[in-house]
Coordinates of C-alpha atoms in Angstrom, one line a residue:
Chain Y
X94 CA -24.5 99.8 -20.0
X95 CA -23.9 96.1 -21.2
X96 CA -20.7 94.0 -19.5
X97 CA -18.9 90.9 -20.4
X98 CA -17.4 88.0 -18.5
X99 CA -14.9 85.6 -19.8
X100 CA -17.0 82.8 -19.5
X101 CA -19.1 84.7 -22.1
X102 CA -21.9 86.2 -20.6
X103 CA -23.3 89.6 -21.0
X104 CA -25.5 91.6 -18.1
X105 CA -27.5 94.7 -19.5
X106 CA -27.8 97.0 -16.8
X107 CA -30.8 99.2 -15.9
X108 CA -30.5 100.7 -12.6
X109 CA -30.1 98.1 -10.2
X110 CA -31.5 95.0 -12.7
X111 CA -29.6 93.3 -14.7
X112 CA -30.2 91.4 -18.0
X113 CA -28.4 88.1 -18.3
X114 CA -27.7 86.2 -21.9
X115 CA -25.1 84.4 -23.7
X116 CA -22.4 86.4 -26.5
X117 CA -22.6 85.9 -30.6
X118 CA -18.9 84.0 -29.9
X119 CA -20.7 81.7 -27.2
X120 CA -23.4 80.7 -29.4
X121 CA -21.2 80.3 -32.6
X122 CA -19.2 77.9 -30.0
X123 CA -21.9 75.8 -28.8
X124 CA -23.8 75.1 -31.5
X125 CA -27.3 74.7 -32.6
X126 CA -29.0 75.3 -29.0
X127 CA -31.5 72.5 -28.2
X128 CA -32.7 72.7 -24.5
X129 CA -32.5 75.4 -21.9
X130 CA -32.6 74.9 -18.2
X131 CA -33.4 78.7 -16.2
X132 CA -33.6 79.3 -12.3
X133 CA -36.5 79.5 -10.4
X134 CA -37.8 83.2 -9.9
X135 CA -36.7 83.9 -6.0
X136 CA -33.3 82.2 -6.6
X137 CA -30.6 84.0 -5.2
X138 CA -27.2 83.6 -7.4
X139 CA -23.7 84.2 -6.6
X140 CA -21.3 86.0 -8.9
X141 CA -19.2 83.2 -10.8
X142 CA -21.7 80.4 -10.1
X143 CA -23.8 78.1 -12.0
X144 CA -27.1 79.4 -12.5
X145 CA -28.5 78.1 -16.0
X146 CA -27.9 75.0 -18.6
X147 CA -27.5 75.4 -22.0
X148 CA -27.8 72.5 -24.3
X149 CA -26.3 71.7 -27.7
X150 CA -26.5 68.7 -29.7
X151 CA -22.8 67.7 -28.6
X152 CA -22.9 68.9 -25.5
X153 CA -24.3 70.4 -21.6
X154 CA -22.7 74.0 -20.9
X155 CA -23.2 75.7 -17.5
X156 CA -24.2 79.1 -17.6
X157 CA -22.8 81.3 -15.1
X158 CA -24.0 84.3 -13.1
X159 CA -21.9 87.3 -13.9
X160 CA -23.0 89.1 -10.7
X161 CA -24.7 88.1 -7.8
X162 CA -28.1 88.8 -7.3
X163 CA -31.9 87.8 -7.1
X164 CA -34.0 86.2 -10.0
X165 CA -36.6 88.3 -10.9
X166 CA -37.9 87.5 -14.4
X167 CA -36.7 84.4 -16.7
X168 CA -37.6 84.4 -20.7
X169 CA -40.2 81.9 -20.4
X170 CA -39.8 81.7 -24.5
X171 CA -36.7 80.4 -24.5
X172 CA -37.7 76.9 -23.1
X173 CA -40.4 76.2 -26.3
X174 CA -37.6 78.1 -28.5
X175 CA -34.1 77.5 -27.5
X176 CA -33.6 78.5 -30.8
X177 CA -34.5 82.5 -30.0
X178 CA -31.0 82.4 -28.5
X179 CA -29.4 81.3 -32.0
X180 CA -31.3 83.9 -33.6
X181 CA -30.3 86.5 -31.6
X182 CA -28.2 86.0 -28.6
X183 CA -27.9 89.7 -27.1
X184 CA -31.2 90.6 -27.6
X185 CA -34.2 88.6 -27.9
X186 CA -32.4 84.9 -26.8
X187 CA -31.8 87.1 -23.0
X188 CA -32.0 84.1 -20.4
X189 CA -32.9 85.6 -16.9
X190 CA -33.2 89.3 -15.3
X191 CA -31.9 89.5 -11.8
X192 CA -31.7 92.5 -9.0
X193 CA -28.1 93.4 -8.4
X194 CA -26.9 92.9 -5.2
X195 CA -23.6 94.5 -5.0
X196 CA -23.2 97.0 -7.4
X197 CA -19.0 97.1 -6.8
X198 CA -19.3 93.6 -8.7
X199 CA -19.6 95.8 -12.1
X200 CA -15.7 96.4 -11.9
X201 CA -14.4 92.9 -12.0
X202 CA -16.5 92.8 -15.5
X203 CA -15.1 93.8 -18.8
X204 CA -16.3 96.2 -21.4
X205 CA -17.6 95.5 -24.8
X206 CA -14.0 96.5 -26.2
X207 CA -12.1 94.5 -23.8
X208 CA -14.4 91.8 -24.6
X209 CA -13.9 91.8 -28.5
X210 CA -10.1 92.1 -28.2
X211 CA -10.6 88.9 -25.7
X212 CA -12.5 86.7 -27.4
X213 CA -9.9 87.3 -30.1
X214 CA -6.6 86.0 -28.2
Chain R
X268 CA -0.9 68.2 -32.7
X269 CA -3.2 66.1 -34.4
X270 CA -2.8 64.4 -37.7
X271 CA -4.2 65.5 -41.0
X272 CA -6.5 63.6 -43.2
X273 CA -5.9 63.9 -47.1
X274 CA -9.2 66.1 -47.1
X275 CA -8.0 68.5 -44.2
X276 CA -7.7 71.1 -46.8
X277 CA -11.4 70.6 -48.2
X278 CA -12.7 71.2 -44.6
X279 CA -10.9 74.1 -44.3
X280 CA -12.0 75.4 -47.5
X281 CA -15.6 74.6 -46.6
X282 CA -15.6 76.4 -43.1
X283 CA -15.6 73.2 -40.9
X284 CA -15.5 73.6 -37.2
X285 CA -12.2 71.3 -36.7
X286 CA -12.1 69.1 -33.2
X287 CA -9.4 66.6 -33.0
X288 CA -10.8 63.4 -33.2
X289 CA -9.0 59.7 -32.6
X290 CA -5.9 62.2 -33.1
X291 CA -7.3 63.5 -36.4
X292 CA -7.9 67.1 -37.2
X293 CA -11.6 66.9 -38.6
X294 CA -14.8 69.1 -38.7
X295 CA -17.4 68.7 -35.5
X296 CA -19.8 70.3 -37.9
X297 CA -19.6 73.3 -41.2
X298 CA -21.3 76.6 -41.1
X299 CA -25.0 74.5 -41.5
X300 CA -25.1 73.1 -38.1
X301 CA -25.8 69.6 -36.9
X302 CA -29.5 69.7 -37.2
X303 CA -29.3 71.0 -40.8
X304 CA -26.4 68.2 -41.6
X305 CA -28.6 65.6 -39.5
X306 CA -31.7 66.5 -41.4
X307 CA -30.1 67.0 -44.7
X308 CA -28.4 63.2 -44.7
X309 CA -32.0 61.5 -44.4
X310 CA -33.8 63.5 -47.5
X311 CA -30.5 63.6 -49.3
X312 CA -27.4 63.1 -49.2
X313 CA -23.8 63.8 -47.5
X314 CA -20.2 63.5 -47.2
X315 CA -18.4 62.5 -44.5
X316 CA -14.5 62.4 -43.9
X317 CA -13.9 59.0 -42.3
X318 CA -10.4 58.8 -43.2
X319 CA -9.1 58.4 -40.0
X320 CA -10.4 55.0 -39.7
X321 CA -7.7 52.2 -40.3
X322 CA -8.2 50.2 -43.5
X323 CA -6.0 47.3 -43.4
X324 CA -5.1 44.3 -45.7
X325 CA -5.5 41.1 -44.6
X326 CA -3.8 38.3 -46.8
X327 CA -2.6 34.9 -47.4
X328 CA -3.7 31.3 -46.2
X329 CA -4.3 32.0 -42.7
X330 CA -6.6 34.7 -43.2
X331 CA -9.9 32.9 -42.4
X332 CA -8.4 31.0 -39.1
X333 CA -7.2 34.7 -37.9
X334 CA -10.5 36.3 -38.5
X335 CA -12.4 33.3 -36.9
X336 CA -9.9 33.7 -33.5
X337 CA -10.3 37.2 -33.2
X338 CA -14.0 37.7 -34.0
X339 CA -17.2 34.9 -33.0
X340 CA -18.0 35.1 -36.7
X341 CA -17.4 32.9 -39.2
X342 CA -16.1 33.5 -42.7
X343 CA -16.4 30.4 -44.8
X344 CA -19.8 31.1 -46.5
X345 CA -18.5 35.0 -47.1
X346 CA -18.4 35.3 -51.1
X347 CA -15.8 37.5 -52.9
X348 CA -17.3 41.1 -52.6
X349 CA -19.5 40.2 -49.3
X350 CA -18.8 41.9 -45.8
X351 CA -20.0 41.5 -42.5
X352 CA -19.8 43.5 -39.5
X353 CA -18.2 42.1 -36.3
X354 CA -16.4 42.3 -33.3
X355 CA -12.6 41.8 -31.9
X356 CA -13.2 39.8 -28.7
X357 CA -10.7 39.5 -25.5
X358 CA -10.1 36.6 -23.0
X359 CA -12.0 37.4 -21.0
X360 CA -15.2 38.3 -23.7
X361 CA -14.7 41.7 -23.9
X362 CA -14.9 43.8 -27.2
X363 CA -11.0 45.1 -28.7
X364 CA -13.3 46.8 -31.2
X365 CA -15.5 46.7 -33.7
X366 CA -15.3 46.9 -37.3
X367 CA -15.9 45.8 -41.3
X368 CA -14.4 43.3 -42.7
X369 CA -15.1 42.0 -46.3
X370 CA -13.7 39.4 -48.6
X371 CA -12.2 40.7 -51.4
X372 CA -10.8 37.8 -52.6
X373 CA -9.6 33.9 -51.7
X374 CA -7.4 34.6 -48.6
X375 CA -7.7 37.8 -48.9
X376 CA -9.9 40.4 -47.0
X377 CA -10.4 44.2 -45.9
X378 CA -10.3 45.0 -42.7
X379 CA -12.1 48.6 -41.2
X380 CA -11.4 49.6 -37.6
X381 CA -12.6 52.6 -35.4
X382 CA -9.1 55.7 -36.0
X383 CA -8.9 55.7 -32.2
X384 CA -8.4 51.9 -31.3
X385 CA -6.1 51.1 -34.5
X386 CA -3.0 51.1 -32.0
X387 CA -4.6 48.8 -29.7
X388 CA -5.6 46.6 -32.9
X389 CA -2.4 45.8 -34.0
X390 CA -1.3 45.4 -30.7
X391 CA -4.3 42.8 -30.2
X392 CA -3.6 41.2 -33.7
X393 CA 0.9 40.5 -33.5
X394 CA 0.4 37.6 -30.9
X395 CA -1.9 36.5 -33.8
X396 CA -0.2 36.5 -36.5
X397 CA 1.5 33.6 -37.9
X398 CA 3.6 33.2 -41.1
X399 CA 0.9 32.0 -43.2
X400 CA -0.8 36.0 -42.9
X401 CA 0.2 39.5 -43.5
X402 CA -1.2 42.4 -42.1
X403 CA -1.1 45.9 -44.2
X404 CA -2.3 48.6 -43.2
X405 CA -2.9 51.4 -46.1
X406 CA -1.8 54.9 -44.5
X407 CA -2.4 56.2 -48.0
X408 CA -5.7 55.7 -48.6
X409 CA -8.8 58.1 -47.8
X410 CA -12.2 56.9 -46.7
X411 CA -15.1 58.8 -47.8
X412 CA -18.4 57.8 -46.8
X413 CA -22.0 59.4 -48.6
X414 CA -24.9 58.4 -47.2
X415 CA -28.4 59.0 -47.5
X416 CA -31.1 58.1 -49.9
X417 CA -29.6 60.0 -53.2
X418 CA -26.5 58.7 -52.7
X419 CA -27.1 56.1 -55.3
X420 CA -28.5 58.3 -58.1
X421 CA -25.1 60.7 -57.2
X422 CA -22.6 57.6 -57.4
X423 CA -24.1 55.6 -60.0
X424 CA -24.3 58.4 -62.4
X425 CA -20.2 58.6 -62.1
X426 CA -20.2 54.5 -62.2
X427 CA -23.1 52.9 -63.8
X428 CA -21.3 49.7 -62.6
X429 CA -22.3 50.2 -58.6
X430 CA -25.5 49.5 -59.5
X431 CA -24.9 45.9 -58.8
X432 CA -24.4 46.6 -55.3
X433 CA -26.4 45.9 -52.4
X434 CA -26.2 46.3 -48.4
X435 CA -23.2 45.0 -47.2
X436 CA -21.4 44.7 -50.5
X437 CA -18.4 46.0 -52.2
X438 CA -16.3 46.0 -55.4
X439 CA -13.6 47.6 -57.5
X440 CA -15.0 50.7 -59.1
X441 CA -13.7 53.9 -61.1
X442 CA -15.0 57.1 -60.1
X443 CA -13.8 60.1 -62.9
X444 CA -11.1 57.6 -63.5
X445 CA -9.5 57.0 -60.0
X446 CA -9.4 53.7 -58.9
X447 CA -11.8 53.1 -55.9
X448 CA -12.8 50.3 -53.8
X449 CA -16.4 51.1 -52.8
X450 CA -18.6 49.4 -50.2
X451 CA -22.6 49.6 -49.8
X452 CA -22.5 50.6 -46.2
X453 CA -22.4 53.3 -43.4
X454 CA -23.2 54.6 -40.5
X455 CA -26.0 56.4 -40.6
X456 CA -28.9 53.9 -40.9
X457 CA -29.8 55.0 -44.7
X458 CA -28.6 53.9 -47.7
X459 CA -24.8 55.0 -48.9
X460 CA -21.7 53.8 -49.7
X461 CA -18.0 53.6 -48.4
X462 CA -15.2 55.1 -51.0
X463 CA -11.5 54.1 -50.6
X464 CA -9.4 56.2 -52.8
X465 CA -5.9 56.8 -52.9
X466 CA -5.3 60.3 -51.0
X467 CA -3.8 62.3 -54.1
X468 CA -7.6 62.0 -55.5
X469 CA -9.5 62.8 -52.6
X470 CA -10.0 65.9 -52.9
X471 CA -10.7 66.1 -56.7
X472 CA -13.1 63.5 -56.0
X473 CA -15.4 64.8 -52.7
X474 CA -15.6 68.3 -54.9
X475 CA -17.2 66.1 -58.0
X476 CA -19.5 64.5 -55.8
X477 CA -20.6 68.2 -54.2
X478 CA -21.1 69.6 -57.9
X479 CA -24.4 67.7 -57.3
X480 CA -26.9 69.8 -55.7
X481 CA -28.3 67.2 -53.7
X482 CA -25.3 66.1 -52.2
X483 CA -23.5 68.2 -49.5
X484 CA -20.9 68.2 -46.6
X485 CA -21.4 66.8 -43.1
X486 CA -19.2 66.7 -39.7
X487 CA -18.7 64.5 -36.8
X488 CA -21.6 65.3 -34.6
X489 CA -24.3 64.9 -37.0
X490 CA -22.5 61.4 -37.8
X491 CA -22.9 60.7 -34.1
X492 CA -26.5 62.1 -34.0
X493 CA -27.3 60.1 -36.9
X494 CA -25.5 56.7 -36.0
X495 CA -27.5 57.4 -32.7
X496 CA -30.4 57.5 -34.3
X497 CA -30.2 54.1 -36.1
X498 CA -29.3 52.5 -32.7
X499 CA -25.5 52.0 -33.9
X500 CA -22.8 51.5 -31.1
X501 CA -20.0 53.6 -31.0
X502 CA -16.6 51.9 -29.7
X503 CA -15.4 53.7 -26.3
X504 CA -18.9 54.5 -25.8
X505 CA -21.6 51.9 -25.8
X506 CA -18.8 49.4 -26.1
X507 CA -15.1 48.8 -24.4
X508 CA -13.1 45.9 -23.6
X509 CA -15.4 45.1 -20.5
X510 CA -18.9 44.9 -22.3
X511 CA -20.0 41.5 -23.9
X512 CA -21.4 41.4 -27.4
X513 CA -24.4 39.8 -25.9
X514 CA -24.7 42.7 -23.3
X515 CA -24.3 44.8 -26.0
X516 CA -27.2 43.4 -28.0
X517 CA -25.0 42.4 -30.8
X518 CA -25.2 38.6 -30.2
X519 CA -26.1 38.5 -33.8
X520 CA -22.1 38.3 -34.6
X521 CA -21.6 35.5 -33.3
X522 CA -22.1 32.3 -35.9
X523 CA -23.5 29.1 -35.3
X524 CA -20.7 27.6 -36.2
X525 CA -18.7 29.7 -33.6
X526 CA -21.4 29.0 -31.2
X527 CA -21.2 24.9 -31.7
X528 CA -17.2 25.0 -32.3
X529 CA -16.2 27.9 -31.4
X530 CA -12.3 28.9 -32.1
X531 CA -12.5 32.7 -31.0
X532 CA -11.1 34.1 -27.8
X533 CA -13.5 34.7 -25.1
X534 CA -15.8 32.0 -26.7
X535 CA -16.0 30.3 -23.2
X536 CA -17.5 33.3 -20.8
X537 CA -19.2 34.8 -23.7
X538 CA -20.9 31.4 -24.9
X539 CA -21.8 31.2 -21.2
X540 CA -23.5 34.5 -21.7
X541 CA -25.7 33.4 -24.6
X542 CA -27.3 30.4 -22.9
X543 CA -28.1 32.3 -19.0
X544 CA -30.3 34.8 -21.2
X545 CA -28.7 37.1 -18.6
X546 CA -30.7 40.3 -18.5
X547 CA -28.0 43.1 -18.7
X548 CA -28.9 44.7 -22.4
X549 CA -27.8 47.7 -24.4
X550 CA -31.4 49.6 -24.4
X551 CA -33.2 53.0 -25.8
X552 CA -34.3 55.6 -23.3
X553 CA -37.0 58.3 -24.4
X554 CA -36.3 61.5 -22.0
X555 CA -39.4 62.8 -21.3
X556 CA -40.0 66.5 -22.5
X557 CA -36.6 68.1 -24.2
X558 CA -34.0 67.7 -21.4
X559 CA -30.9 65.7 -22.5
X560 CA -29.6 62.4 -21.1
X561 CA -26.4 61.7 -21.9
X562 CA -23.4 59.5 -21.6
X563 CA -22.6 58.5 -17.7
X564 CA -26.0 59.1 -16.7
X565 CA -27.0 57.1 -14.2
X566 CA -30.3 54.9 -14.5
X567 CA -32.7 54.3 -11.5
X568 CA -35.7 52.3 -10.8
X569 CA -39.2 53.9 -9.4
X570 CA -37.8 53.2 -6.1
X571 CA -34.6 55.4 -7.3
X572 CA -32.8 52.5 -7.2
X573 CA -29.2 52.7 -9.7
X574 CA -30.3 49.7 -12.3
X575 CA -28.2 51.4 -15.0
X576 CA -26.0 53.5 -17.3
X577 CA -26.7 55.7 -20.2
X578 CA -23.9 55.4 -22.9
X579 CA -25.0 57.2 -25.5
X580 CA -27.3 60.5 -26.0
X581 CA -28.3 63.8 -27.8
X582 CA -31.1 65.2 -29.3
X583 CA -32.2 64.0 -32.4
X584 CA -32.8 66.0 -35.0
X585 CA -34.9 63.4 -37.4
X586 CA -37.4 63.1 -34.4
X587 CA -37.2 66.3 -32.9
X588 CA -36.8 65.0 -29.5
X589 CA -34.2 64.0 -26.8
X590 CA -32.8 60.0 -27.4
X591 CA -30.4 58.3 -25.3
X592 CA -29.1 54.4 -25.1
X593 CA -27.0 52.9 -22.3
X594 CA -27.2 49.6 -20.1
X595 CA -29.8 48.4 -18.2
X596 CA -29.2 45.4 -15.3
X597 CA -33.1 44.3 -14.9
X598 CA -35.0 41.8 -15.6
X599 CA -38.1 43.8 -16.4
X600 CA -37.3 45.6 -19.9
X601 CA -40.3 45.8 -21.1
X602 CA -40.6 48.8 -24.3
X603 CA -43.1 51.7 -21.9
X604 CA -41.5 50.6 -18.7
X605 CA -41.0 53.8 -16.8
X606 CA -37.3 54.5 -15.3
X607 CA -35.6 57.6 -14.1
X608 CA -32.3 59.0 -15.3
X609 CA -30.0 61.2 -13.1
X610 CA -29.6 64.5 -14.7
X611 CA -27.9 67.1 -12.4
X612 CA -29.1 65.4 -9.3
X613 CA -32.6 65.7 -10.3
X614 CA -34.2 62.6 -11.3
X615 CA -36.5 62.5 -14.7
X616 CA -38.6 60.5 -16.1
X617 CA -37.9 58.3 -19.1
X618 CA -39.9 55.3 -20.5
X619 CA -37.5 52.4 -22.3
X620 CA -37.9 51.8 -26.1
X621 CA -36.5 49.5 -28.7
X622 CA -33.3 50.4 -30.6
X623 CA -33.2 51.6 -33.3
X624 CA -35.0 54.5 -32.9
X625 CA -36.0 54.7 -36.5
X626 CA -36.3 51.7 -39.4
X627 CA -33.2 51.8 -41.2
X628 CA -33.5 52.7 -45.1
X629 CA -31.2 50.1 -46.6
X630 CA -30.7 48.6 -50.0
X631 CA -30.3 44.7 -49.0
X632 CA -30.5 42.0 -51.9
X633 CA -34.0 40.1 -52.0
X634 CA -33.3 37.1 -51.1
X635 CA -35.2 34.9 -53.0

């Protein structure tokens, strides 16, 4: 099951982990990607808070957590290769896994279909 | 709603990413990216839109005594088809703005400001003006700028006549039969030139100059990267009407005519300036590892002490690597001097460097 948020996250979900990365329309937004900051394994993250930095050329972009949760596992190739995540954002650019906390969080995401139709209003 | 350049259609047509910019609808970057663009610019060549900076005409008698009020340079030794770079000053030795001005003829010169302070210019210049000037600005006109090291094979080979022209030059010149005035000069830090066409041939002329393979289209951020790159201030940025010219390292403006007469306004506080060598200076930064420092950063000493601000920075593309610029009050700045910048709360390490960050590739006439 992958989920959406409208800051343009997605969380691939396996049980009770969850995979954290950035959308195709995020990364078409931002730019080429130039430096990436990830949380420290042990962290634990709140749903809607900043948990990871992204950086373009033009610009910093906070990343945010989509659920709450602790950090497991980051993609320790993303920070010699923030490019991975141009490449491909929803599979190998993935930024962090994290062990759901509250699995009632997964309603207040959206679907891939609600996503799409967002991202195009 | 912001404004329209003549080539709004062009960037459209090309896929360009439009921002608005100084009010103008223009392209942050097309479908290459700002690396590609960046990269592309120094083996090659580019376009860039720069149309919404204001081009004005400066004529009659009182040209010279205007220019020599409003900027610390001095204009008497300026031959027809020369141009220098300076900057408006304030009362209180401030910068207005920067900008381009060149002589095109006796009593009569062209003026280029930054889009997003032309307001502010003319508001700065009517006290100024007396009745032995005019001041005209030309909405009609397009500014195209190609830079890069093949610009001069591209444009020569559509006027032989260019040529002639070195760094910091500029003449009339006819490009597929439109009338252009062209200028060797940029913002990049490699060779290029400026085109001012009327906007009816804009279009027809950017789409000649991309028939050659070498030469392609390039945005606002790899112009900023690029002009970054080459150590170039950008107005609003690295300067505003509170920074010196001396803070901002570009003392070199100011004449030495100006500096043993001086006429301009401000010439008393930033004269001052010049003589207490005072040690607050427009400075590179080298972030260490890949982490970006940019604009507002704050600078600190070993001790963590605030000793400065960052004004500029990205990641370059040329060097592969994080660069940043940005005011440093200190006496110590010494090129390796170790400070820290004040990225997220998290202080990092960055060792100070001399601007620019590469040698500029310029055509300038031997002087013999």
């Amino acid at each position: 099951m992958i989920k959406f948020t409208k800051e343009h996250e997605w969380i691939k979900i396996d049980g009770n982990i969850g995979i954290v990365g950035i959308t195709e329309h995020a990364k078409t937004q931002l730019g080429n990607l130039v430096y990436i900051e990830l949380p420290k394994i042990g962290t634990e993250v709140k749903k809607g808070k900043e948990v990871a930095v992204v950086e373009s050329v033009k610009a910093a972009s906070e990343i945010y957590a989509p659920m709450s949760g602790e950090i497991i596992e980051t993609n320790v190739k993303l920070a010699d290769n923030p490019s991975l995540i141009d490449e491909s954002p929803q599979e190998h650019g993935w930024f962090f896994k994290l062990r759901i906390q509250n699995p009632e969080e997964l309603t207040q995401l959206m679907s891939e279909e609600s996503y799409k139709s967002y991202i195009k209003d | 709603m912001s404004l329209q350049t003549p080539l709004f259609k062009l960037h459209e047509k090309y896929q360009g990413k439009i921002v608005d910019f100084a009010g103008y609808a223009l392209p942050i970057q097309y479908p290459g990216g700002i690396i590609e663009e960046n990269k592309h610019t120094r083996i090659k060549a580019s376009v860039f839109d720069v149309s919404h900076m204001g081009q004005i005409f400066l004529k009659g008698p009182g040209a010279k005594d205007f220019l020599e009020r409003l900027t610390p340079s001095s204009y008497g030794t300026l031959s027809k088809g020369q141009m220098k770079y300076s900057v408006l000053t304030n009362d209180h030795g401030g910068i207005i703005d920067d900008l381009m001005v060149t002589k095109v003829d006796d009593d009569f010169y062209f003026l280029v400001v930054n889009g997003a302070r032309f307001e502010a210019d003319l508001n700065h210049f009517r006290p100024n003006i007396g009745n032995d000037i005019i001041l005209i600005p030309l909405k009609e006109y397009a500014l195209i700028a190609l830079q890069g090291p093949a610009s001069e094979a591209v444009l020569c080979a559509m006027d032989p006549s260019l040529k002639k022209l070195h760094f910091l030059e500029a003449k009339e010149a006819s490009i597929l039969d439109f009338k252009c005035w062209v200028s060797r000069s940029g913002y990049t830090g490699e060779d290029g030139f400026e085109i001012s066409v009327h906007e009816r041939d804009a279009i027809k002329l950017v789409e000649a100059l991309l028939q050659n393979d070498d030469v392609k289209l390039a945005g606002l951020g790899a112009r900023d990267s690029l002009r970054l790159e080459a150590g170039l201030p950008l107005y609003g940025h690295d300067l505003d009407e509170t920074t010196s010219p001396v803070d901002a390292g570009l003392s070199f403006v100011i004449s030495k005519e100006q500096r043993l007469n001086p006429k301009f306004l401000g010439s008393e506080i930033i004269l001052k300036q010049l003589n207490a060598h005072q040690k607050s200076q427009r400075v590179g930064l080298l972030p260490e590892g890949k982490l970006m420092v940019r604009e507002g950063t704050k600078i600190l000493d070993k001790d963590h002490k605030e000793i400065g601000i960052v004004t500029s920075g990205s990641f370059s593309p040329t060097s592969d690597r994080p660069i940043s610029m940005g005011y440093i009050k200190d006496n110590d700045l010494t090129t390796g001097r170790e400070v820290f910048a004040l990225v997220r709360d998290v202080p990092r390490l960055c060792t100070l460097t001399t601007i620019p960050f590469l040698t500029p590739n310029y055509k300038r006439r031997k002087v013999a």
